[in-house]
PDB file of C-alpha atoms in Angstrom:
ATOM      1  CA  UNK A   1     104.490  95.852  94.380  1.00 78.00           C
ATOM      2  CA  UNK A   2     103.399  98.142  97.198  1.00 84.00           C
ATOM      3  CA  UNK A   3     104.630 101.192  95.278  1.00 86.00           C
ATOM      4  CA  UNK A   4     102.428 100.502  92.219  1.00 90.00           C
ATOM      5  CA  UNK A   5      99.427  99.051  94.048  1.00 92.00           C
ATOM      6  CA  UNK A   6      96.353 101.295  93.996  1.00 92.00           C
ATOM      7  CA  UNK A   7      95.249 102.636  97.407  1.00 92.00           C
ATOM      8  CA  UNK A   8      92.535  99.963  97.658  1.00 93.00           C
ATOM      9  CA  UNK A   9      94.367  97.294  95.667  1.00 94.00           C
ATOM     10  CA  UNK A  10      95.337  93.895  96.990  1.00 97.00           C
ATOM     11  CA  UNK A  11      98.146  91.446  96.474  1.00 97.00           C
ATOM     12  CA  UNK A  12      98.157  87.639  96.421  1.00 98.00           C
ATOM     13  CA  UNK A  13     101.328  85.647  97.123  1.00 97.00           C
ATOM     14  CA  UNK A  14     101.582  81.862  96.937  1.00 95.00           C
ATOM     15  CA  UNK A  15     104.230  79.558  98.272  1.00 91.00           C
ATOM     16  CA  UNK A  16     105.061  76.345 100.018  1.00 87.00           C
ATOM     17  CA  UNK A  17     105.673  75.970 103.728  1.00 89.00           C
ATOM     18  CA  UNK A  18     109.403  76.483 103.113  1.00 90.00           C
ATOM     19  CA  UNK A  19     109.024  80.212 102.361  1.00 94.00           C
ATOM     20  CA  UNK A  20     105.476  81.500 102.762  1.00 96.00           C
ATOM     21  CA  UNK A  21     105.675  82.282 106.477  1.00 96.00           C
ATOM     22  CA  UNK A  22     108.803  84.405 105.989  1.00 97.00           C
ATOM     23  CA  UNK A  23     107.089  86.177 103.100  1.00 97.00           C
ATOM     24  CA  UNK A  24     104.004  86.880 105.225  1.00 97.00           C
ATOM     25  CA  UNK A  25     106.143  88.247 108.046  1.00 98.00           C
ATOM     26  CA  UNK A  26     108.003  90.461 105.578  1.00 97.00           C
ATOM     27  CA  UNK A  27     104.729  91.750 104.151  1.00 97.00           C
ATOM     28  CA  UNK A  28     103.539  92.697 107.633  1.00 97.00           C
ATOM     29  CA  UNK A  29     106.845  94.461 108.314  1.00 97.00           C
ATOM     30  CA  UNK A  30     106.262  96.500 105.132  1.00 96.00           C
ATOM     31  CA  UNK A  31     102.816  97.549 106.359  1.00 96.00           C
ATOM     32  CA  UNK A  32     100.588  95.258 104.303  1.00 97.00           C
ATOM     33  CA  UNK A  33      97.305  94.229 105.926  1.00 97.00           C
ATOM     34  CA  UNK A  34      96.913  90.438 105.771  1.00 97.00           C
ATOM     35  CA  UNK A  35      93.282  89.742 104.797  1.00 98.00           C
ATOM     36  CA  UNK A  36      93.188  85.959 104.431  1.00 98.00           C
ATOM     37  CA  UNK A  37      95.361  82.890 104.300  1.00 98.00           C
ATOM     38  CA  UNK A  38      94.023  80.516 101.660  1.00 98.00           C
ATOM     39  CA  UNK A  39      95.013  76.860 101.610  1.00 98.00           C
ATOM     40  CA  UNK A  40      95.044  75.294  98.155  1.00 96.00           C
ATOM     41  CA  UNK A  41      94.514  71.587  98.738  1.00 96.00           C
ATOM     42  CA  UNK A  42      95.718  69.388  95.878  1.00 94.00           C
ATOM     43  CA  UNK A  43      93.823  66.090  95.771  1.00 94.00           C
ATOM     44  CA  UNK A  44      96.405  64.728  93.304  1.00 90.00           C
ATOM     45  CA  UNK A  45      99.790  65.865  94.693  1.00 90.00           C
ATOM     46  CA  UNK A  46     103.041  64.498  93.334  1.00 86.00           C
ATOM     47  CA  UNK A  47     104.319  61.570  95.400  1.00 90.00           C
ATOM     48  CA  UNK A  48     106.887  61.987  98.141  1.00 89.00           C
ATOM     49  CA  UNK A  49     109.725  59.972  96.639  1.00 93.00           C
ATOM     50  CA  UNK A  50     112.042  60.214  99.654  1.00 94.00           C
ATOM     51  CA  UNK A  51     109.468  58.654 102.002  1.00 93.00           C
ATOM     52  CA  UNK A  52     110.948  60.814 104.776  1.00 94.00           C
ATOM     53  CA  UNK A  53     108.149  63.415 105.006  1.00 91.00           C
ATOM     54  CA  UNK A  54     104.410  63.753 104.656  1.00 94.00           C
ATOM     55  CA  UNK A  55     103.389  64.347 101.047  1.00 92.00           C
ATOM     56  CA  UNK A  56     103.205  68.065 100.283  1.00 90.00           C
ATOM     57  CA  UNK A  57      99.561  68.361  99.277  1.00 94.00           C
ATOM     58  CA  UNK A  58      98.880  72.039  99.982  1.00 95.00           C
ATOM     59  CA  UNK A  59     100.131  75.501  99.124  1.00 95.00           C
ATOM     60  CA  UNK A  60      99.411  78.610 101.131  1.00 97.00           C
ATOM     61  CA  UNK A  61      98.226  81.769  99.409  1.00 98.00           C
ATOM     62  CA  UNK A  62      98.287  85.063 101.283  1.00 98.00           C
ATOM     63  CA  UNK A  63      95.848  87.838 100.365  1.00 98.00           C
ATOM     64  CA  UNK A  64      96.855  91.282 101.576  1.00 98.00           C
ATOM     65  CA  UNK A  65      95.707  94.875 101.306  1.00 97.00           C
ATOM     66  CA  UNK A  66      98.149  97.671 100.609  1.00 95.00           C
ATOM     67  CA  UNK A  67      97.976  98.957 104.182  1.00 94.00           C
ATOM     68  CA  UNK A  68      95.713  99.123 107.233  1.00 93.00           C
ATOM     69  CA  UNK A  69      93.688 102.027 105.763  1.00 94.00           C
ATOM     70  CA  UNK A  70      92.900 100.368 102.431  1.00 93.00           C
ATOM     71  CA  UNK A  71      89.351  99.286 101.627  1.00 95.00           C
ATOM     72  CA  UNK A  72      89.780  96.223  99.437  1.00 96.00           C
ATOM     73  CA  UNK A  73      87.311  94.913  96.858  1.00 97.00           C
ATOM     74  CA  UNK A  74      85.746  91.516  97.594  1.00 98.00           C
ATOM     75  CA  UNK A  75      82.978  90.069  95.414  1.00 97.00           C
ATOM     76  CA  UNK A  76      81.215  88.137  98.156  1.00 98.00           C
ATOM     77  CA  UNK A  77      78.166  87.418  95.973  1.00 97.00           C
ATOM     78  CA  UNK A  78      80.268  85.869  93.185  1.00 97.00           C
ATOM     79  CA  UNK A  79      82.185  83.706  95.647  1.00 98.00           C
ATOM     80  CA  UNK A  80      78.970  82.545  97.268  1.00 98.00           C
ATOM     81  CA  UNK A  81      77.447  81.798  93.849  1.00 97.00           C
ATOM     82  CA  UNK A  82      80.398  79.666  92.730  1.00 95.00           C
ATOM     83  CA  UNK A  83      80.213  77.782  96.043  1.00 96.00           C
ATOM     84  CA  UNK A  84      76.647  76.542  95.631  1.00 97.00           C
ATOM     85  CA  UNK A  85      75.058  79.446  97.517  1.00 98.00           C
ATOM     86  CA  UNK A  86      77.213  78.937 100.597  1.00 98.00           C
ATOM     87  CA  UNK A  87      79.851  81.209 102.064  1.00 98.00           C
ATOM     88  CA  UNK A  88      83.277  80.509 100.536  1.00 97.00           C
ATOM     89  CA  UNK A  89      85.784  79.030 102.971  1.00 98.00           C
ATOM     90  CA  UNK A  90      89.549  79.486 103.028  1.00 98.00           C
ATOM     91  CA  UNK A  91      90.428  75.912 101.995  1.00 98.00           C
ATOM     92  CA  UNK A  92      90.131  75.502  98.229  1.00 98.00           C
ATOM     93  CA  UNK A  93      90.309  71.949  96.885  1.00 97.00           C
ATOM     94  CA  UNK A  94      91.422  71.985  93.242  1.00 96.00           C
ATOM     95  CA  UNK A  95      93.335  69.692  90.926  1.00 91.00           C
ATOM     96  CA  UNK A  96      96.813  70.733  89.821  1.00 82.00           C
ATOM     97  CA  UNK A  97      96.937  71.908  86.192  1.00 75.00           C
ATOM     98  CA  UNK A  98      96.047  69.164  83.747  1.00 71.00           C
ATOM     99  CA  UNK A  99      97.555  68.454  80.342  1.00 64.00           C
ATOM    100  CA  UNK A 100      95.046  70.783  78.666  1.00 66.00           C
ATOM    101  CA  UNK A 101      96.530  73.713  80.569  1.00 62.00           C
ATOM    102  CA  UNK A 102     100.045  72.641  79.591  1.00 64.00           C
ATOM    103  CA  UNK A 103      99.484  72.114  75.870  1.00 60.00           C
ATOM    104  CA  UNK A 104     101.857  74.960  74.918  1.00 60.00           C
ATOM    105  CA  UNK A 105     104.511  74.088  77.502  1.00 61.00           C
ATOM    106  CA  UNK A 106     105.134  73.608  81.195  1.00 65.00           C
ATOM    107  CA  UNK A 107     106.297  75.728  84.094  1.00 67.00           C
ATOM    108  CA  UNK A 108     107.627  74.245  87.358  1.00 61.00           C
ATOM    109  CA  UNK A 109     105.193  76.172  89.581  1.00 72.00           C
ATOM    110  CA  UNK A 110     102.206  76.440  87.258  1.00 77.00           C
ATOM    111  CA  UNK A 111      98.865  76.999  88.983  1.00 90.00           C
ATOM    112  CA  UNK A 112      95.467  75.781  87.741  1.00 92.00           C
ATOM    113  CA  UNK A 113      93.345  78.290  85.840  1.00 92.00           C
ATOM    114  CA  UNK A 114      90.461  77.615  88.243  1.00 96.00           C
ATOM    115  CA  UNK A 115      92.579  78.893  91.146  1.00 97.00           C
ATOM    116  CA  UNK A 116      93.645  82.112  89.440  1.00 97.00           C
ATOM    117  CA  UNK A 117      90.158  82.719  88.034  1.00 97.00           C
ATOM    118  CA  UNK A 118      88.748  82.593  91.567  1.00 98.00           C
ATOM    119  CA  UNK A 119      91.430  84.962  92.844  1.00 98.00           C
ATOM    120  CA  UNK A 120      90.858  87.476  90.032  1.00 97.00           C
ATOM    121  CA  UNK A 121      87.077  87.293  90.257  1.00 97.00           C
ATOM    122  CA  UNK A 122      87.008  87.659  94.034  1.00 98.00           C
ATOM    123  CA  UNK A 123      89.310  90.624  94.437  1.00 98.00           C
ATOM    124  CA  UNK A 124      89.580  92.677  91.258  1.00 97.00           C
ATOM    125  CA  UNK A 125      86.782  95.119  90.425  1.00 95.00           C
ATOM    126  CA  UNK A 126      85.236  94.960  86.928  1.00 92.00           C
ATOM    127  CA  UNK A 127      87.595  96.480  84.366  1.00 91.00           C
ATOM    128  CA  UNK A 128      90.451  96.505  86.891  1.00 94.00           C
ATOM    129  CA  UNK A 129      94.127  95.957  86.237  1.00 95.00           C
ATOM    130  CA  UNK A 130      95.879  92.724  87.210  1.00 95.00           C
ATOM    131  CA  UNK A 131      99.674  92.776  87.559  1.00 94.00           C
ATOM    132  CA  UNK A 132     101.706  89.596  87.895  1.00 93.00           C
ATOM    133  CA  UNK A 133     105.395  90.437  88.419  1.00 92.00           C
ATOM    134  CA  UNK A 134     106.211  86.710  88.370  1.00 91.00           C
ATOM    135  CA  UNK A 135     104.267  85.848  85.221  1.00 89.00           C
ATOM    136  CA  UNK A 136     105.522  82.272  84.823  1.00 88.00           C
ATOM    137  CA  UNK A 137     103.318  80.392  82.359  1.00 86.00           C
ATOM    138  CA  UNK A 138     100.751  83.205  82.277  1.00 90.00           C
ATOM    139  CA  UNK A 139      97.875  81.551  84.111  1.00 92.00           C
ATOM    140  CA  UNK A 140      97.052  84.850  85.832  1.00 94.00           C
ATOM    141  CA  UNK A 141      96.963  86.518  82.413  1.00 92.00           C
ATOM    142  CA  UNK A 142      94.606  83.882  81.036  1.00 91.00           C
ATOM    143  CA  UNK A 143      92.286  84.323  84.036  1.00 94.00           C
ATOM    144  CA  UNK A 144      92.384  88.125  83.752  1.00 94.00           C
ATOM    145  CA  UNK A 145      91.763  88.007  79.992  1.00 92.00           C
ATOM    146  CA  UNK A 146      88.766  85.711  80.442  1.00 92.00           C
ATOM    147  CA  UNK A 147      87.361  88.076  83.083  1.00 94.00           C
ATOM    148  CA  UNK A 148      87.775  91.127  80.830  1.00 92.00           C
ATOM    149  CA  UNK A 149      90.455  92.671  83.036  1.00 93.00           C
ATOM    150  CA  UNK A 150      93.518  94.549  81.894  1.00 92.00           C
ATOM    151  CA  UNK A 151      96.667  92.493  82.471  1.00 92.00           C
ATOM    152  CA  UNK A 152     100.345  93.284  82.850  1.00 92.00           C
ATOM    153  CA  UNK A 153     102.743  90.358  83.114  1.00 91.00           C
ATOM    154  CA  UNK A 154     106.442  90.606  83.917  1.00 91.00           C
ATOM    155  CA  UNK A 155     108.724  87.640  83.337  1.00 90.00           C
ATOM    156  CA  UNK A 156     112.510  87.360  83.196  1.00 89.00           C
ATOM    157  CA  UNK A 157     112.613  84.079  81.261  1.00 87.00           C
ATOM    158  CA  UNK A 158     111.805  84.624  77.580  1.00 88.00           C
ATOM    159  CA  UNK A 159     110.627  81.028  77.051  1.00 88.00           C
ATOM    160  CA  UNK A 160     107.861  81.524  79.635  1.00 86.00           C
ATOM    161  CA  UNK A 161     106.892  84.863  78.126  1.00 87.00           C
ATOM    162  CA  UNK A 162     106.422  83.078  74.794  1.00 86.00           C
ATOM    163  CA  UNK A 163     104.382  80.393  76.545  1.00 87.00           C
ATOM    164  CA  UNK A 164     102.169  83.153  77.973  1.00 87.00           C
ATOM    165  CA  UNK A 165     101.712  84.753  74.556  1.00 87.00           C
ATOM    166  CA  UNK A 166     100.579  81.432  73.102  1.00 87.00           C
ATOM    167  CA  UNK A 167      98.161  80.779  75.968  1.00 86.00           C
ATOM    168  CA  UNK A 168      96.622  84.250  75.880  1.00 86.00           C
ATOM    169  CA  UNK A 169      96.368  84.301  72.075  1.00 85.00           C
ATOM    170  CA  UNK A 170      94.283  81.124  72.375  1.00 81.00           C
ATOM    171  CA  UNK A 171      91.934  83.037  74.692  1.00 76.00           C
ATOM    172  CA  UNK A 172      91.532  86.189  72.613  1.00 70.00           C
ATOM    173  CA  UNK A 173      89.143  84.742  70.000  1.00 64.00           C
ATOM    174  CA  UNK A 174      86.748  83.772  72.825  1.00 61.00           C
ATOM    175  CA  UNK A 175      86.889  87.213  74.467  1.00 55.00           C
ATOM    176  CA  UNK A 176      84.806  90.126  73.179  1.00 53.00           C
ATOM    177  CA  UNK A 177      86.554  92.628  70.932  1.00 51.00           C
ATOM    178  CA  UNK A 178      86.005  95.310  73.606  1.00 56.00           C
ATOM    179  CA  UNK A 179      88.231  93.412  76.043  1.00 56.00           C
ATOM    180  CA  UNK A 180      91.575  95.071  76.763  1.00 60.00           C
ATOM    181  CA  UNK A 181      94.690  93.475  75.298  1.00 60.00           C
ATOM    182  CA  UNK A 182      97.221  92.143  77.827  1.00 61.00           C
ATOM    183  CA  UNK A 183     100.666  93.744  78.061  1.00 60.00           C
ATOM    184  CA  UNK A 184     103.612  91.383  78.377  1.00 58.00           C
ATOM    185  CA  UNK A 185     107.216  92.410  78.852  1.00 56.00           C
ATOM    186  CA  UNK A 186     110.409  90.424  79.091  1.00 52.00           C
ATOM    187  CA  UNK A 187     112.919  91.716  81.601  1.00 57.00           C
ATOM    188  CA  UNK A 188     116.478  90.733  80.760  1.00 46.00           C
ATOM    189  CA  UNK A 189     118.470  89.307  83.606  1.00 51.00           C
TER     190      UNK A 189
END
């Protein structure tokens, strides 16, 4: 992603404790500037069936700039507004995706639209381009489409690309005709 990221663009990466720290270290080795570590707290996590660990109720999301010289976009006013006039903190408490977000199908790591909408709104300038090279169920594309952003999604599993097309086509009637159309591509494996 670093190669196609604009000079002042940013990247968000989510993951569980099993991988996210290695990913963050790798990003730093590549020269990315880590801006924030967001904790997504899930008030309704799936149960721990083995009863051998604490229930996994959070995911870590890393926000990084392209390099140390980049001047990233951050819509502080919008984040303050959606947080009741208070400064937004780095722990975000949000429900996992509900059935309404899974009406066209499910993805094993699907994120809630509220989470991706906040990410897009906070860090992408108006009319910007959002790229998700791990498109999954297309939640990033739905959030970008709602925000009037241009969207490029890359997915290697055709079934999830179709799921994305269905989800975004549901959004298009509610978006103004001037909004850019998302670009979706399947990459054969």
